[in-house]
Structures are given as C-alpha cells and as structure tokens.
Tab-separated table of C-alpha atoms in Angstrom:
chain	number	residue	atom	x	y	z
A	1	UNK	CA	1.405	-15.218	11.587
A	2	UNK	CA	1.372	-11.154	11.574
A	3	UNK	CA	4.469	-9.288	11.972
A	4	UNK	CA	3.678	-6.052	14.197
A	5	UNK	CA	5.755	-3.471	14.560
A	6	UNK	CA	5.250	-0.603	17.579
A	7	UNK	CA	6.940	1.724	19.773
A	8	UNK	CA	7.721	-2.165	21.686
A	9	UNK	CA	9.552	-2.950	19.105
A	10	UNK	CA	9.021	-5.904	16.388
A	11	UNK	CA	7.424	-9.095	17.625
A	12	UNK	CA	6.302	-12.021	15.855
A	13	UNK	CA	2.451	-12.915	16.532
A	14	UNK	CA	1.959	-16.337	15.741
A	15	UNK	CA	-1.366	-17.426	16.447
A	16	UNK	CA	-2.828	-13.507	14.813
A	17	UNK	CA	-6.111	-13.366	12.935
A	18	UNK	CA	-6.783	-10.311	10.857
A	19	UNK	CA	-10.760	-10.135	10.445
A	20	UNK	CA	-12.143	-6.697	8.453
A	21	UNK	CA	-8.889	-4.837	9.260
A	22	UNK	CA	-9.166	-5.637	12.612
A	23	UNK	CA	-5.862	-7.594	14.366
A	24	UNK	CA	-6.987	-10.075	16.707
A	25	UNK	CA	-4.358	-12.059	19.037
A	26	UNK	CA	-4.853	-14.536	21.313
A	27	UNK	CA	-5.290	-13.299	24.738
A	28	UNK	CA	-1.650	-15.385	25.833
A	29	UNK	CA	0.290	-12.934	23.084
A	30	UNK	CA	-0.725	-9.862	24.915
A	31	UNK	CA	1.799	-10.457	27.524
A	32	UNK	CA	4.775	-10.342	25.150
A	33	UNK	CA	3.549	-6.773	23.862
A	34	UNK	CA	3.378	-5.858	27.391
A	35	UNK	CA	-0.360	-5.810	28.122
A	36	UNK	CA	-2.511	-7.995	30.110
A	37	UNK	CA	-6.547	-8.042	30.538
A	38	UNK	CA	-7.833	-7.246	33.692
A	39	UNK	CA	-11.303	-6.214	35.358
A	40	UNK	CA	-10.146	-2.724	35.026
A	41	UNK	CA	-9.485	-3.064	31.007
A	42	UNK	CA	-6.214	-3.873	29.168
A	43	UNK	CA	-3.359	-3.008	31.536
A	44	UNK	CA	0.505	-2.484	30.804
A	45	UNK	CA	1.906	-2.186	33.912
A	46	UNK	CA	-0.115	0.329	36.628
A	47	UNK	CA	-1.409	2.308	33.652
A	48	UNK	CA	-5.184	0.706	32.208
A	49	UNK	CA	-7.183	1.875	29.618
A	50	UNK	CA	-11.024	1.247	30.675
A	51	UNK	CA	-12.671	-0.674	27.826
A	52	UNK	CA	-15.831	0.238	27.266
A	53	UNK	CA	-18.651	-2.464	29.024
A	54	UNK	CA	-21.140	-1.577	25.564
A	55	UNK	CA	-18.161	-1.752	23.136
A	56	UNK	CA	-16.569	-4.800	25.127
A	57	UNK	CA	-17.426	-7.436	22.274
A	58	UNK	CA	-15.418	-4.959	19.820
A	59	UNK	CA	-12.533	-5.652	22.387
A	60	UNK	CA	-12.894	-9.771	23.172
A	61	UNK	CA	-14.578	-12.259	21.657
A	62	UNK	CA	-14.029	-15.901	22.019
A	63	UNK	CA	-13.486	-18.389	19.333
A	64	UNK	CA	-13.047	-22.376	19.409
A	65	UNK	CA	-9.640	-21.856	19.420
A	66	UNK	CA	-10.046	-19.469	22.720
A	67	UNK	CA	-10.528	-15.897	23.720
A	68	UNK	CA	-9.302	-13.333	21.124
A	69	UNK	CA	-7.773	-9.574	21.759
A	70	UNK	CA	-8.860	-6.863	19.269
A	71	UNK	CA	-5.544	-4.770	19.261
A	72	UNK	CA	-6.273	-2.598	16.431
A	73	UNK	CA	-9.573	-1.136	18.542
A	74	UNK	CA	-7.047	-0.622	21.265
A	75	UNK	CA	-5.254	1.618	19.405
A	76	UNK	CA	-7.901	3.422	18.112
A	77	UNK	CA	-9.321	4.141	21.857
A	78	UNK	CA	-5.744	5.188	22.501
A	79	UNK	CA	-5.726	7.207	19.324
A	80	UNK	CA	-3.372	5.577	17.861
A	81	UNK	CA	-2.448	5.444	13.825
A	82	UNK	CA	-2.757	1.807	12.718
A	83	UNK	CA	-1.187	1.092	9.352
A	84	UNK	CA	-1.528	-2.698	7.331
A	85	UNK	CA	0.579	-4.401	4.824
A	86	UNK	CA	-1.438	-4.938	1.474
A	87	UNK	CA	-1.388	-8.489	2.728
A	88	UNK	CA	-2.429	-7.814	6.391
A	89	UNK	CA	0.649	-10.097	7.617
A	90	UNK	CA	2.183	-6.562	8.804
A	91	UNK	CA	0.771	-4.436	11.160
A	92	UNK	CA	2.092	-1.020	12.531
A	93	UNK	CA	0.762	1.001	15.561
A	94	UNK	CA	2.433	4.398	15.715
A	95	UNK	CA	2.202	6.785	18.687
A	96	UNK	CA	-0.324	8.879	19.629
A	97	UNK	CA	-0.523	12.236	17.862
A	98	UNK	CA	-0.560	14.022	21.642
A	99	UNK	CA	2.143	12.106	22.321
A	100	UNK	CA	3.965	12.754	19.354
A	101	UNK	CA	2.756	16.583	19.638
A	102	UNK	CA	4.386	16.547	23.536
A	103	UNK	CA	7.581	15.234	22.374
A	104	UNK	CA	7.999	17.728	19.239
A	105	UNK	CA	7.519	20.410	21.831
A	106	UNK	CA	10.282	19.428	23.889
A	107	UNK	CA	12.360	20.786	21.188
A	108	UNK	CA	15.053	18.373	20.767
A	109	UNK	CA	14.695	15.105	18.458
A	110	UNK	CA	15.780	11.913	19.975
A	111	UNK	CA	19.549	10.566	19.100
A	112	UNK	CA	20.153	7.934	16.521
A	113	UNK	CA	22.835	7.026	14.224
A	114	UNK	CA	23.289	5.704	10.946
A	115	UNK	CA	26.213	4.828	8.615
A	116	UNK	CA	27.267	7.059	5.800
A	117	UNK	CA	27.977	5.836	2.288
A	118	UNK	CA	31.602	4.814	3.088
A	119	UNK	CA	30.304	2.851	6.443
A	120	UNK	CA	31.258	5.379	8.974
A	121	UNK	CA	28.652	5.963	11.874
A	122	UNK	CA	27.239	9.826	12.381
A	123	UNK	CA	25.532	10.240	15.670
A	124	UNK	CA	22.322	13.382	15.570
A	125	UNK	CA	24.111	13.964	18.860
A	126	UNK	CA	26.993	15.048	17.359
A	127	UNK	CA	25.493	18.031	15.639
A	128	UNK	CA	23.547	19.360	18.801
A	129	UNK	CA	23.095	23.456	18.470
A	130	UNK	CA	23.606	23.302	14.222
A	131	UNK	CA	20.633	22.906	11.645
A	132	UNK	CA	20.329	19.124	10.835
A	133	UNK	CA	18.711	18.542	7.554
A	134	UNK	CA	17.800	14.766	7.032
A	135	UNK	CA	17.021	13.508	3.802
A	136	UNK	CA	15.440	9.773	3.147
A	137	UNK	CA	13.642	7.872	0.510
A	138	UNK	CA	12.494	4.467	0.117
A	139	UNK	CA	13.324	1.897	-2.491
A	140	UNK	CA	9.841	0.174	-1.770
C-alpha cells in the first residue's frame, strides 16, 4: 500500500508497487486519480498526454498479477516534481513548474485558513491589499 499525495488530493493505493523509484499501480487505480488509458495515451478527462510508442514499456508493463501503470514516468513527461518517503510507502507529485510559474504570475496567492495559537481561524482573504508574511516550520 503507497499513500500518494497530489494536487487530487490524498488517496490510498492499495495494490502499489514501487520498483527503482518508480510507482507502479494497477491499471483499475488509475480511475480513482482521475486518469484512464486509452489509444491516445493516459487521459483525464478530454485532455491526453501521448505516451511515447518507443518509451511505452517505461509506461505499462504487465505482471501475473495484471497490467501495471508507471505514474512516476507520467509525471516526469508532464514535468512534474516527484518526491518519496525514505520508505517509498509515500509518494508526492507536485505541479508543474509552468504551472506553478502561470499561477505566481497571476499575482494573487490562493485563500486558505488556519487556526492561530488560541484556536481562532485567520482567512489570507482577510488581509487582501496588506503585506502577508507567513512563517512555517516543521517538527519532522
């Protein structure tokens, strides 16, 4: 089982393999990501990213068990950073720096909120047209 976490959201893959790196799912867990295999490549929704017929065995390859999905090549053709637990039972597939590049552009962070120390909620939103600066840290 591999825990990945993406701009989907966390999901739970159960049947996961991670080989070299790589995460492979089962071909059924694409559709809870979103994505589906089709003639035309690996498909979420109307949009499809072509796979590559030389490269295709980097893509699928099938096992006793059935036919495997290579999502971390995915998101490398996507450019995509991928990012593993020491373990490999977490997985993380960030957006694409274009994408992230496009949205910095725009100028205007997305809302969120988060408690403060005495448990009351602060919106971004609420300081739209003043200097925000954010502080974090980690425990881990």
């Amino acid at each position: 089982m591999v825990t990945l976490l993406s701009s989907n959201g966390t999901s739970r893959l159960d049947g996961a393999r991670v080989d070299g790196g790589d995460l492979w799912i089962p071909i059924s867990e694409l559709a809870q990501l979103g994505w589906e295999l089709r003639p035309e490549g690996a498909c979420r929704g109307d949009v499809c990213v072509p796979i590559p017929k030389a490269r295709e065995h980097d893509f699928v390859r099938d096992e006793a068990g059935g036919r495997l999905f290579n999502l971390t090549e995915l998101a490398a053709l996507r450019r995509e950073p991928v990012v593993r637990s020491e373990r490999g039972d977490v997985f993380a597939i960030g957006v694409a720096s274009d994408e992230r590049a496009a949205l910095l552009r725009g100028g205007e962070a997305p809302d969120f909120a988060l408690p403060d120390l005495e448990g009351r909620i602060h919106r971004l939103s609420e300081h739209r047209g003043k200097k925000v600066f954010l502080v974090s840290w980690a425990s881990w």
